[in-house]
XYZ file of N, CA and C in Angstrom:
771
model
N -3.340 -31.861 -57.779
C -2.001 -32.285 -57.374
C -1.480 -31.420 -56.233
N -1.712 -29.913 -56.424
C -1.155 -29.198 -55.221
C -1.761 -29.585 -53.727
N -2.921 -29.618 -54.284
C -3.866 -30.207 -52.774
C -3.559 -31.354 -52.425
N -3.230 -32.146 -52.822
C -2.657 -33.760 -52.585
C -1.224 -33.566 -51.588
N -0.435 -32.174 -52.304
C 0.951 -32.194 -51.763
C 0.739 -31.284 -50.754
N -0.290 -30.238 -50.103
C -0.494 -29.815 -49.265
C -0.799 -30.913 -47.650
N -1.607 -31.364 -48.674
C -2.299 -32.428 -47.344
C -1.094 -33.820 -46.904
N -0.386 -33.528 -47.736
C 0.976 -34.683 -47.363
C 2.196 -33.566 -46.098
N 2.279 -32.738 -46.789
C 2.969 -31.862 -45.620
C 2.722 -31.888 -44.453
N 0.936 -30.849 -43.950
C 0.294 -31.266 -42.984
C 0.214 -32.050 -42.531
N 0.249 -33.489 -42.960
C 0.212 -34.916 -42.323
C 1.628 -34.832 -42.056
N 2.576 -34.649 -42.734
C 3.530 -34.873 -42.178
C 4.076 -34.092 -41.009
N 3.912 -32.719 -40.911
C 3.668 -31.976 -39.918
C 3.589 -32.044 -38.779
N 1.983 -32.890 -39.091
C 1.536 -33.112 -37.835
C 2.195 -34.321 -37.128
N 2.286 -35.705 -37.900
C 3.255 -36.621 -37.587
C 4.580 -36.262 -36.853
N 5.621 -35.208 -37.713
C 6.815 -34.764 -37.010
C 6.548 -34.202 -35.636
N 5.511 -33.348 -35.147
C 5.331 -32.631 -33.788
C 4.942 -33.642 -33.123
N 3.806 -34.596 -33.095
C 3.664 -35.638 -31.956
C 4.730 -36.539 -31.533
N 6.020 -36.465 -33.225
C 7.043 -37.219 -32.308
C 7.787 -36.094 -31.610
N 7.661 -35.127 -31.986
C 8.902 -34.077 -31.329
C 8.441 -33.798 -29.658
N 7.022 -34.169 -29.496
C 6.309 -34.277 -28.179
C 6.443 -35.476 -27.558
N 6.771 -36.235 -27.769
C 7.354 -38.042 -27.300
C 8.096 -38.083 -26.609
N 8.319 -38.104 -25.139
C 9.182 -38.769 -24.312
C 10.546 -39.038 -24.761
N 11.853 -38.940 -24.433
C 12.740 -39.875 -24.968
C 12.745 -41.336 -23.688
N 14.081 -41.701 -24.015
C 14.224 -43.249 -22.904
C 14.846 -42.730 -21.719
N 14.558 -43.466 -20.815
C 15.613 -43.360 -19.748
C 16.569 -43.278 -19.731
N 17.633 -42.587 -19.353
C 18.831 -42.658 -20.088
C 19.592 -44.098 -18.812
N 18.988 -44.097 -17.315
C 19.238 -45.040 -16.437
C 18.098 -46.015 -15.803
N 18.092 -46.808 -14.969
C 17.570 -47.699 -14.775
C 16.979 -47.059 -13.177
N 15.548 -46.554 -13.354
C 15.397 -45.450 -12.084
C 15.263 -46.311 -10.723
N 14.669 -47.699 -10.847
C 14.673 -48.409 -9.971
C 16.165 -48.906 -9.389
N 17.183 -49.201 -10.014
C 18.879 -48.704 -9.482
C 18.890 -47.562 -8.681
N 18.800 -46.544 -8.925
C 19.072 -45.339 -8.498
C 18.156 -45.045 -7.203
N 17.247 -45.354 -7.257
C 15.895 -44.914 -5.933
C 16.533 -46.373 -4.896
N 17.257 -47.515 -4.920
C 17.553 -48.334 -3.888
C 18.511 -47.905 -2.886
N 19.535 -47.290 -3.539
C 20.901 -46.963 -2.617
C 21.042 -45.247 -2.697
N 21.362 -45.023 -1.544
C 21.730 -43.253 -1.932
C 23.262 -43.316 -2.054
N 24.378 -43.692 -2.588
C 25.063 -43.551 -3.457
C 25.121 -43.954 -4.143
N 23.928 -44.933 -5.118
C 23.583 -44.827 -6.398
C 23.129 -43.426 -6.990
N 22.390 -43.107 -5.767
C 21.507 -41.890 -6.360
C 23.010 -40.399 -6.550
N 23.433 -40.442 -5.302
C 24.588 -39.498 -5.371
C 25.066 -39.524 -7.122
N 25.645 -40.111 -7.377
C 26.511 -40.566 -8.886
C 25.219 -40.006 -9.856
N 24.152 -40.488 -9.555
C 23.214 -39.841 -10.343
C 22.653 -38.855 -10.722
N 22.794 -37.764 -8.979
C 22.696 -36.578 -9.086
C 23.637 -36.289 -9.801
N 25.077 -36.403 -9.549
C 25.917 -35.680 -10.302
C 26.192 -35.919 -11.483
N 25.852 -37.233 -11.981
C 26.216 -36.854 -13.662
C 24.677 -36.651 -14.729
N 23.993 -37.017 -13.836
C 22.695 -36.418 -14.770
C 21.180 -35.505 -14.321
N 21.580 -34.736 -13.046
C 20.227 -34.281 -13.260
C 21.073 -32.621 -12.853
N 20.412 -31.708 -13.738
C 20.508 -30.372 -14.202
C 19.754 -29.307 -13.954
N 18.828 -29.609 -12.840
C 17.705 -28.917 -12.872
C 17.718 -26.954 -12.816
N 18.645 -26.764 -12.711
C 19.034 -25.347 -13.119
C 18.969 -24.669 -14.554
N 19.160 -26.203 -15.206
C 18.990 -26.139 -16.752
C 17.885 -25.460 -17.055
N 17.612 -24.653 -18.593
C 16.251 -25.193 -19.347
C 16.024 -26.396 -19.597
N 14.846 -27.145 -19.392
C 14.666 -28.348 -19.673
C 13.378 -28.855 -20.118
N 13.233 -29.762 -21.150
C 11.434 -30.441 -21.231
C 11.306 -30.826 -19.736
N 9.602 -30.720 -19.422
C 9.607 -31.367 -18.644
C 8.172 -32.494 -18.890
N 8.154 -33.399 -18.134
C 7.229 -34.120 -18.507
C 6.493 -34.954 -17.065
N 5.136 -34.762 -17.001
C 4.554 -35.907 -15.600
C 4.762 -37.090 -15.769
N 4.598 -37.793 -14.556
C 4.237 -39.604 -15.051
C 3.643 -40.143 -15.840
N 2.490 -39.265 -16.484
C 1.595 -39.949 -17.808
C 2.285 -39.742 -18.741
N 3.278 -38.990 -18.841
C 4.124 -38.818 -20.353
C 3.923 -37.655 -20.951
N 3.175 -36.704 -20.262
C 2.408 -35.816 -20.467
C 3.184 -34.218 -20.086
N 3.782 -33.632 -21.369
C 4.680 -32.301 -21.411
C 4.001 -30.949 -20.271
N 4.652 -30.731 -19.126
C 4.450 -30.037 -18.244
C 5.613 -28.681 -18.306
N 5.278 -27.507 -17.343
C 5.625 -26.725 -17.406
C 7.169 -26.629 -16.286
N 8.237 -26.103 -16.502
C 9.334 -26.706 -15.568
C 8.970 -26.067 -13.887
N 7.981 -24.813 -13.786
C 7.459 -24.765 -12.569
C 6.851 -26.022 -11.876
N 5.899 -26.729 -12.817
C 4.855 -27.627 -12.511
C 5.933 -28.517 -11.797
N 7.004 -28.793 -12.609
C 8.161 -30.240 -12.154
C 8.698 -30.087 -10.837
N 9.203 -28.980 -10.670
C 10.031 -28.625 -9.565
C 8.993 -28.831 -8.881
N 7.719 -28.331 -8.515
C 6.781 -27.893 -7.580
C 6.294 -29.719 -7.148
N 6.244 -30.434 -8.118
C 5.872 -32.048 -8.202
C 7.247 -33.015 -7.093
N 8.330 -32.463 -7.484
C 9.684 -32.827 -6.923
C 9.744 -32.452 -5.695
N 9.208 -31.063 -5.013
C 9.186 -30.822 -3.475
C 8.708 -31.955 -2.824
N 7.730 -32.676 -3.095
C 6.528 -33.562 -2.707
C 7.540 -35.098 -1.901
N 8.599 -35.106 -2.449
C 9.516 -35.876 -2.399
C 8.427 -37.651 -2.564
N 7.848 -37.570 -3.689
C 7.313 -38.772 -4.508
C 7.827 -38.951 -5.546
N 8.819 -37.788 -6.181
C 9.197 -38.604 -7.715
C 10.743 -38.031 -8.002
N 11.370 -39.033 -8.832
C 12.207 -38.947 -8.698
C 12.366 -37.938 -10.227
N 13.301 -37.273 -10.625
C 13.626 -36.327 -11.655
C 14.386 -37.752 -12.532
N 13.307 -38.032 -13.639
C 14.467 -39.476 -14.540
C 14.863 -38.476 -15.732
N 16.474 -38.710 -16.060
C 16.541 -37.592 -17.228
C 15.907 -38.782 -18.593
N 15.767 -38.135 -19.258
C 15.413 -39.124 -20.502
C 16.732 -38.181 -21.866
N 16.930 -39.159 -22.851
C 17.553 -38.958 -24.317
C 16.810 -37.591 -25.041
N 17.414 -37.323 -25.116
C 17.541 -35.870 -25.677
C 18.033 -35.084 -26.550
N 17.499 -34.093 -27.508
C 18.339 -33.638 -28.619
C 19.604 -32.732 -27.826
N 21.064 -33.301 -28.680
C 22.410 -32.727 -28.507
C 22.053 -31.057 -27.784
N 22.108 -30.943 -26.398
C 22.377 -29.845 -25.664
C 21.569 -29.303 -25.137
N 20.452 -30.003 -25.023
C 19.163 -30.213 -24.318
C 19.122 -31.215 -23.055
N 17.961 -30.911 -22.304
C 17.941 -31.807 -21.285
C 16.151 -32.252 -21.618
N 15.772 -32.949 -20.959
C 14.363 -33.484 -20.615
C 15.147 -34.221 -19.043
N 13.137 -34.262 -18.729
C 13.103 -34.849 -17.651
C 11.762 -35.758 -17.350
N 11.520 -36.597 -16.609
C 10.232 -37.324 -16.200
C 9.660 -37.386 -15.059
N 8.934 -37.188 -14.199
C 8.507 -37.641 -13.007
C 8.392 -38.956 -13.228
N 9.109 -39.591 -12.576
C 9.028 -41.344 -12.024
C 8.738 -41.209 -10.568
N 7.591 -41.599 -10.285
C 7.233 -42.173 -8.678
C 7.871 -43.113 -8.266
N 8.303 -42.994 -7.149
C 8.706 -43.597 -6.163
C 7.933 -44.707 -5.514
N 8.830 -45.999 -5.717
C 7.664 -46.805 -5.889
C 8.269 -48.463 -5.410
N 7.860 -49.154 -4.870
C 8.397 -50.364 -4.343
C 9.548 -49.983 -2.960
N 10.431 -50.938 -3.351
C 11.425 -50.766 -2.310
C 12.453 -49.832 -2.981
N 12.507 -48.882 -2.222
C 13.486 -47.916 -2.533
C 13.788 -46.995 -1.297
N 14.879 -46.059 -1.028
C 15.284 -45.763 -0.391
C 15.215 -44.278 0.668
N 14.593 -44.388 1.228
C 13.531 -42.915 1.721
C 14.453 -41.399 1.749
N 15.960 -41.862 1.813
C 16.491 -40.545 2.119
C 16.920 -40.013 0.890
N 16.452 -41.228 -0.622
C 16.864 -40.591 -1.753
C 15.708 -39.351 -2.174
N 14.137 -39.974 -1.677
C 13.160 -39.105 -1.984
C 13.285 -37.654 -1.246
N 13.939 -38.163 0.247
C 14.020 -36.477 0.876
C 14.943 -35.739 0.584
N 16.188 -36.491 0.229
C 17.255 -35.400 -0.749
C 16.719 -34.944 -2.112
N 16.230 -35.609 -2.661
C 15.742 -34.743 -3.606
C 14.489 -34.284 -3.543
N 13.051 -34.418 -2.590
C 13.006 -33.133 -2.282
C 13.293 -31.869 -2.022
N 14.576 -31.915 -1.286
C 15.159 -30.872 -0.592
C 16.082 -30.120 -2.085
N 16.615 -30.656 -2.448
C 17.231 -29.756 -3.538
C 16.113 -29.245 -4.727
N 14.594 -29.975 -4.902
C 14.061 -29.621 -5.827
C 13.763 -28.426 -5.561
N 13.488 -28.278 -3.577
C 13.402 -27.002 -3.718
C 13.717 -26.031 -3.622
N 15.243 -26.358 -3.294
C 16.196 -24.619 -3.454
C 16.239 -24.386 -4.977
N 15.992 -25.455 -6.277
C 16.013 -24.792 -7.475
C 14.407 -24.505 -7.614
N 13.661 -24.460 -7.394
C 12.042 -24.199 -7.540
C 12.274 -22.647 -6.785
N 13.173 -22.369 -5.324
C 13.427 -20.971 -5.116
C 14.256 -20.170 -6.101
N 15.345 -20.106 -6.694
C 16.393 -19.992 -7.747
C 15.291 -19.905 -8.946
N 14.658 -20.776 -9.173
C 13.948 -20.695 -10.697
C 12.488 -19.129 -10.612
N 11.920 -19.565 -8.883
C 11.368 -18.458 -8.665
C 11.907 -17.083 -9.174
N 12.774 -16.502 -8.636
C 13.736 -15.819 -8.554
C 14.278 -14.881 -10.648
N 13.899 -15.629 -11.102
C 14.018 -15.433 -12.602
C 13.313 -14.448 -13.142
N 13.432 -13.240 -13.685
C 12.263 -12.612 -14.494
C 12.107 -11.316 -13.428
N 12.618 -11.032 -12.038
C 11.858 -10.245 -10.969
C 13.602 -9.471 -11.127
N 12.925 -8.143 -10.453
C 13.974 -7.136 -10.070
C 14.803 -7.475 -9.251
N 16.208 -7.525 -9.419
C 17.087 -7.516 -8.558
C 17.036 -6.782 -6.992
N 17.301 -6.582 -6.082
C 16.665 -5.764 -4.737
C 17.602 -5.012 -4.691
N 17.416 -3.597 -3.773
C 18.276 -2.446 -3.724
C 19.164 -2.670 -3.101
N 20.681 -2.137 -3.569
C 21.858 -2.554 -3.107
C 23.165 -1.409 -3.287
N 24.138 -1.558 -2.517
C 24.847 -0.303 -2.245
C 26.291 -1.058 -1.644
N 26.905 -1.985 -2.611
C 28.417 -2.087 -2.436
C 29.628 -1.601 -2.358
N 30.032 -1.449 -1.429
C 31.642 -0.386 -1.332
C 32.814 -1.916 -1.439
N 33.509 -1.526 -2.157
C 34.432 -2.759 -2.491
C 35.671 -2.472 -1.933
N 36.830 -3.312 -1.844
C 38.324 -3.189 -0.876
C 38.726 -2.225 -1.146
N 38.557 -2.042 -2.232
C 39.519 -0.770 -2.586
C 38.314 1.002 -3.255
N 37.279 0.660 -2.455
C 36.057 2.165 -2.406
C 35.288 2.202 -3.592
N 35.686 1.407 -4.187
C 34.622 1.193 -5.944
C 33.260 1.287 -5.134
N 32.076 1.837 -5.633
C 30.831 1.529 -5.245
C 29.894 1.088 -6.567
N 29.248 0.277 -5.928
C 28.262 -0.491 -6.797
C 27.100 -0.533 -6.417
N 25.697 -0.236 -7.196
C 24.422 0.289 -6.836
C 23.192 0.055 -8.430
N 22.618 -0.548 -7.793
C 21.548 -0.415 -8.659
C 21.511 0.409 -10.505
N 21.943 1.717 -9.609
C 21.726 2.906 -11.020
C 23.293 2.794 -11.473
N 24.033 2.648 -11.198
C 25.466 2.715 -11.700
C 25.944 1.400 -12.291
N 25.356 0.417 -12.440
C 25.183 -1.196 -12.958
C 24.364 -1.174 -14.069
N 23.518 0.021 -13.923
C 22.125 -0.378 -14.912
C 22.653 -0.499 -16.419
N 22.377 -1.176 -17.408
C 22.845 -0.920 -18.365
C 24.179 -1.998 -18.772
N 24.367 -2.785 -17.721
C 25.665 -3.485 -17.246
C 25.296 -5.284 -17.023
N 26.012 -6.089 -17.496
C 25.770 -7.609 -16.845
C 26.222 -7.423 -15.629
N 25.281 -7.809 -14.528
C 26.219 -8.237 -13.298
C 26.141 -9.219 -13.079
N 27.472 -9.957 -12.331
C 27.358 -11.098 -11.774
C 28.056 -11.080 -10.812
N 27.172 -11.525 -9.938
C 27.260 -11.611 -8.495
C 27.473 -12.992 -7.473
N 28.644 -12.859 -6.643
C 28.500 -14.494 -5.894
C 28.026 -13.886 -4.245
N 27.396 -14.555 -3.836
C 27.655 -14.316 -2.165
C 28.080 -15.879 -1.695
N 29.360 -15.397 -0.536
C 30.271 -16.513 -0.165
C 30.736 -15.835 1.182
N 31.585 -16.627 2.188
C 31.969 -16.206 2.928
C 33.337 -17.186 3.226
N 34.326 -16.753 4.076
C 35.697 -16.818 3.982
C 35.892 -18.590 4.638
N 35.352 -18.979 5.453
C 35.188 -20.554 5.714
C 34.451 -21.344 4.963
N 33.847 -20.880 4.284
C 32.982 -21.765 3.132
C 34.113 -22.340 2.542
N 34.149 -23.948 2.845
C 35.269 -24.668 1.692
C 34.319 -24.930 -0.070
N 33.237 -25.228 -0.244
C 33.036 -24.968 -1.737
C 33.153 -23.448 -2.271
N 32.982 -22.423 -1.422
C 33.303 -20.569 -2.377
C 34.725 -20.842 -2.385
N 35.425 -21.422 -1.298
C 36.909 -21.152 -1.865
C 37.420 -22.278 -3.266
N 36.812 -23.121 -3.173
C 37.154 -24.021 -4.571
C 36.969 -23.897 -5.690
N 36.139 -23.500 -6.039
C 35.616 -22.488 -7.058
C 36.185 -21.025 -7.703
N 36.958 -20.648 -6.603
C 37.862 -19.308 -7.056
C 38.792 -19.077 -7.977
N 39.310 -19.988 -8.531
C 40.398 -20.428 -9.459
C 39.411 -20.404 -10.597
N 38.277 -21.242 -10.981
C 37.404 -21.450 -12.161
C 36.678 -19.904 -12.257
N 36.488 -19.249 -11.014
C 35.842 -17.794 -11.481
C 37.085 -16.949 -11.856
N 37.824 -16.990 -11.389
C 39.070 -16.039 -12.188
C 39.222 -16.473 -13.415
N 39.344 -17.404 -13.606
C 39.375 -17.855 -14.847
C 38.248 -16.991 -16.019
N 37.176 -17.242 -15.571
C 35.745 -16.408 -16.387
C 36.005 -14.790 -15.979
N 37.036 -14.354 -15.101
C 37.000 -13.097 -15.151
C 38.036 -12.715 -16.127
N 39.048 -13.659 -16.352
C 40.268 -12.914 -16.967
C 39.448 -13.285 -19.093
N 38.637 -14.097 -18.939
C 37.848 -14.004 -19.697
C 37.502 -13.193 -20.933
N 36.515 -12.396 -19.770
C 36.097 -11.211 -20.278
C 36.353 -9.875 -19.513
N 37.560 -9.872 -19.771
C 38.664 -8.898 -18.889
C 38.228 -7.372 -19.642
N 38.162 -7.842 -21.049
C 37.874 -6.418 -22.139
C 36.403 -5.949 -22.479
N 35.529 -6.779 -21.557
C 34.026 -6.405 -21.739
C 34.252 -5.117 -20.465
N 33.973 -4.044 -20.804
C 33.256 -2.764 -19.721
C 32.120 -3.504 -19.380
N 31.210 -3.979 -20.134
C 29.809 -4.217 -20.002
C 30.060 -5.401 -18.797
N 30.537 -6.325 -18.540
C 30.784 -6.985 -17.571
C 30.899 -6.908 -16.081
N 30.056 -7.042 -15.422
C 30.889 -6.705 -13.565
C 30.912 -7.563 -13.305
N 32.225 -8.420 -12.471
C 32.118 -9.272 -11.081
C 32.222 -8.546 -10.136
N 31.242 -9.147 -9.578
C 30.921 -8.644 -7.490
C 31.024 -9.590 -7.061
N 31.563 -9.979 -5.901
C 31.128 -10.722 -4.963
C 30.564 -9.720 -3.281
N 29.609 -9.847 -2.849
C 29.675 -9.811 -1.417
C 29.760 -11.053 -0.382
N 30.759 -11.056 0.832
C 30.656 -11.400 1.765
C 30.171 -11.112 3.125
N 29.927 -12.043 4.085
C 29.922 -11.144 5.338
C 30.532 -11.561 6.725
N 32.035 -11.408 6.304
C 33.123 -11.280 7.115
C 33.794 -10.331 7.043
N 34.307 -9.599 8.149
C 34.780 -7.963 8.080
C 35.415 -8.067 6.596
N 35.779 -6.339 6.847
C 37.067 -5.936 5.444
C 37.807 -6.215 5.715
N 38.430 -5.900 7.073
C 39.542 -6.475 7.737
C 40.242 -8.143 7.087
N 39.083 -8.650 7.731
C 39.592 -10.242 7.343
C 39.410 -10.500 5.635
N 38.468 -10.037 5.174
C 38.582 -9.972 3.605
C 39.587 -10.097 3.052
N 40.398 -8.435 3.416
C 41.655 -7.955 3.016
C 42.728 -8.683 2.714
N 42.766 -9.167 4.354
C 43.997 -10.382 4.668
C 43.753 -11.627 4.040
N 42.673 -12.022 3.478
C 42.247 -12.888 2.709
C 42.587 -13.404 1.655
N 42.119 -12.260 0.944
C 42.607 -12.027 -0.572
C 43.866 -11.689 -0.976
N 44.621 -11.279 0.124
C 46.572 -11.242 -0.041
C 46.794 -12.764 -0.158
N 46.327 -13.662 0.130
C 47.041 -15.173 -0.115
C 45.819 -15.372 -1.450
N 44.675 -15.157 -1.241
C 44.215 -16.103 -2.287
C 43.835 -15.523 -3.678
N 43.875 -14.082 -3.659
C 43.807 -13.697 -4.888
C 42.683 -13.747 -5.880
N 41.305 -13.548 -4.751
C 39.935 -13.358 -6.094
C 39.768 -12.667 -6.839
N 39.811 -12.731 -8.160
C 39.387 -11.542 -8.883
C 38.484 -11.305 -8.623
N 37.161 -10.803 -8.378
C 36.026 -10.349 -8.697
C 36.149 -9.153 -7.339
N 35.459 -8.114 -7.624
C 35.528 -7.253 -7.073
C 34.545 -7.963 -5.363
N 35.533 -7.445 -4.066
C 34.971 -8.064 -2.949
C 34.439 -6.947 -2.103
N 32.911 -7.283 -1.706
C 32.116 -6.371 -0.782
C 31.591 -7.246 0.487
N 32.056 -6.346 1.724
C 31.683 -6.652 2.747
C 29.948 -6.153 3.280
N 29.391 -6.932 3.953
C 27.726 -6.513 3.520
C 27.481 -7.539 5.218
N 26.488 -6.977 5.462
C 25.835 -7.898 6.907
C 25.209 -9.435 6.427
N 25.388 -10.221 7.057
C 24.548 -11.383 6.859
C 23.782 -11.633 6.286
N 22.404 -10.308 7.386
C 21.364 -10.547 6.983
C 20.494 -10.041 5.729
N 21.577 -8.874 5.316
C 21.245 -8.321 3.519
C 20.982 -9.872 3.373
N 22.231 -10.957 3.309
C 22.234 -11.995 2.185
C 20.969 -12.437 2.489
N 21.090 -13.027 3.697
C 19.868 -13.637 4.423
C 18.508 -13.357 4.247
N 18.174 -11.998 4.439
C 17.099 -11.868 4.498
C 16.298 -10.893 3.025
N 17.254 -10.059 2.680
C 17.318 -9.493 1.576
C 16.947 -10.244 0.359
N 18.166 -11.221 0.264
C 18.454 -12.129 -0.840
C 17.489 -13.129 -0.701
N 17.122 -13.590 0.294
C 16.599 -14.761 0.729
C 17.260 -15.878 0.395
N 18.260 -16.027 0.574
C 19.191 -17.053 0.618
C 20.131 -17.538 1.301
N 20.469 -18.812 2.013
C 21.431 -19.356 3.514
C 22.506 -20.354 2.450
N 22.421 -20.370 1.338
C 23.312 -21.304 0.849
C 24.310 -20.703 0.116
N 25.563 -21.285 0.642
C 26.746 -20.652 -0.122
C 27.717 -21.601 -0.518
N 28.432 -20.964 -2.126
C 27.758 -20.210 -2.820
C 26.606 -20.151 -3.499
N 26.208 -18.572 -3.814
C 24.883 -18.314 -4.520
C 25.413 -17.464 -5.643
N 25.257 -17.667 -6.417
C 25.783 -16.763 -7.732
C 24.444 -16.101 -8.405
N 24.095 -14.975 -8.852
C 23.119 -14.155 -9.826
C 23.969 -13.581 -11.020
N 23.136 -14.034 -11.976
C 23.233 -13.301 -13.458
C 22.311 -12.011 -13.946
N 22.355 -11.109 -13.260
C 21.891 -10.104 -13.360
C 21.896 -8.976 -14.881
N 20.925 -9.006 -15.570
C 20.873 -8.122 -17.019
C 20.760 -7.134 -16.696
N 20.770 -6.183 -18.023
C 21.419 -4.829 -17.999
C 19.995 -3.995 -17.782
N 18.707 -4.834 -17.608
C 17.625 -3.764 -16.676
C 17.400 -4.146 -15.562
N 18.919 -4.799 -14.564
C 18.211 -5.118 -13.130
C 17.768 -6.009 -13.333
N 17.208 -6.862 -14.076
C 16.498 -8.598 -13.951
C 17.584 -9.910 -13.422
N 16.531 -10.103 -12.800
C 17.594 -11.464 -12.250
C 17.057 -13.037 -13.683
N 18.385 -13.100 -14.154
C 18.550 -13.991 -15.626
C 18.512 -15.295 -14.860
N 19.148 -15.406 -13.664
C 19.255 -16.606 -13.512
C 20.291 -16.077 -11.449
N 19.669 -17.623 -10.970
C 20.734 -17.602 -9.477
C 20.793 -19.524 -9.632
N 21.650 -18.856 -9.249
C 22.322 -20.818 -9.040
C 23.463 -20.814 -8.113
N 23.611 -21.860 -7.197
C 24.859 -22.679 -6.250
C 25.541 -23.340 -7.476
N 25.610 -23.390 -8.494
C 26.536 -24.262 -9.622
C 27.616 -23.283 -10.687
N 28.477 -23.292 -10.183
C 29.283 -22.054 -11.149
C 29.632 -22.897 -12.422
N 29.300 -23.951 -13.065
C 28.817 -24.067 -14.327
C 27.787 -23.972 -15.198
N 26.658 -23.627 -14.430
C 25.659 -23.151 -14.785
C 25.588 -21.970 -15.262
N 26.128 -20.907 -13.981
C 26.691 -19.122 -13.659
C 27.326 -19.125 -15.505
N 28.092 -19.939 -15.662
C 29.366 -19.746 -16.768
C 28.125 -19.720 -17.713
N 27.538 -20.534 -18.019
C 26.881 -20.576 -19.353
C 25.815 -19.874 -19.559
N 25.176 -19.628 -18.449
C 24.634 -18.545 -18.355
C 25.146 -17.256 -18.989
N 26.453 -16.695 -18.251
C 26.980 -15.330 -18.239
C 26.901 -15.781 -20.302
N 27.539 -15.998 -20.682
C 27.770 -16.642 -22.159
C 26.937 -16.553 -22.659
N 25.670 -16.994 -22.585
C 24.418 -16.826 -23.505
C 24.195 -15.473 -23.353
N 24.067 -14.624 -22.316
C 24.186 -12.997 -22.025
C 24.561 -12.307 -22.726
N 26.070 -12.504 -22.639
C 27.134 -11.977 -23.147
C 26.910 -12.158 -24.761
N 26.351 -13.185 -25.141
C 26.635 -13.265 -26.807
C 27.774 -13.922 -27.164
N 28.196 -15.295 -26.429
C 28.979 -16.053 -26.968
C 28.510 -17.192 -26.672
């Protein structure tokens, strides 16, 4: 009898994991979306996450690694289909691009697969050496962070998305106003001067550092602003993302809430 109820488990077991390995559905109709690029627009924005953790899966149906996806998505042949998913999860599919559909949907999303395929790069590696003097002489550095969440935006003073966003990051600063363990940084690279006068009308919380371009540029390796890093308390970069809802839930899983 025990062996009977062993071998029913195992079967069942094994049954439960091949479905837990199953594809879900489309959650949209991918051939809609690949005709018009403001079909696709609406689509980017309410369903694809790729900053997320996410399943990922090839065209055969076949569970891939989320490097493999992104790296498949540069190619600008497939489109990212989200599929149904357990509550707070994402999945995803490679769907090829295929019939009549619309060429500048495949090169936009090439192009974004691969600033998150750079961003996802970016995960797991040492933060780079750094030496912030802030408006008011605070300095910030590598060894004086260590031990510390940082989070970091780089933005600059004409950027209309860093300034829209400033209201929702104060918000996450007044937050966790009582964490020590917490830093906001931002660097820019527009004088202090203009900083200064800046921040008298608009009022960022996060501590503001003036820095050359090409730190961001070439240092960071990054031209897109904003860029936000979730930086852990040994210097690891947790996460970089252009999405300050991402940044948020990020900092949160960190943080322990």
């Amino acid at each position: 009898m025990r062996s009977r109820f062993l071998v029913f488990i195992l079967s069942f077991a094994l049954v439960w994991s091949a479905a837990a390995q199953k594809p879900g559905r489309p959650q949209v109709d991918p051939s809609t979306v690949m005709q018009l690029g403001t079909n696709f627009s609406y689509y980017n924005r309410d369903h694809v996450r790729l900053s997320e953790d996410f399943t990922a899966y090839n065209e055969h149906n076949k569970k891939i690694s989320k490097l493999q996806f992104l790296e498949a998505l540069t190619s600008a042949k497939y489109l990212p289909l989200h599929l149904t998913s357990a509550p707070g999860s994402w999945a995803y599919k490679l769907y090829p691009f295929k019939g009549h559909y619309d060429k500048e949907v495949a090169d936009i999303t090439a192009q974004f697969a691969g600033y998150e395929l750079d961003h996802y790069k970016c995960e797991g590696r040492k933060f780079p050496a750094f030496k912030f003097t802030d408006l008011n002489g605070n300095v910030y550095t590598n060894a004086n962070t260590k031990g510390k969440i940082l989070v970091l935006k780089s933005w600059f003073i004409r950027c209309q998305a860093c300034n829209l966003e400033m209201p929702e990051l104060n918000t996450v600063v007044d937050k966790y106003r009582n964490r020590k363990d917490i830093l906001f940084v931002s660097i820019a690279f527009d004088s202090k001067a203009s900083l200064i006068k800046f921040n008298k009308r608009k009022g960022f919380k996060y501590a503001i550092a003036s820095v050359p371009e090409t730190y961001i540029e070439q240092k960071l390796n990054t031209n897109m602003y904003p860029t936000h890093w979730i930086i852990n308390r040994d210097g690891k970069i947790v996460k970089r993302t252009n999405e300050p809802d991402v940044m948020i839930e990020a900092v949160g899983r960190l943080a322990g809430i």
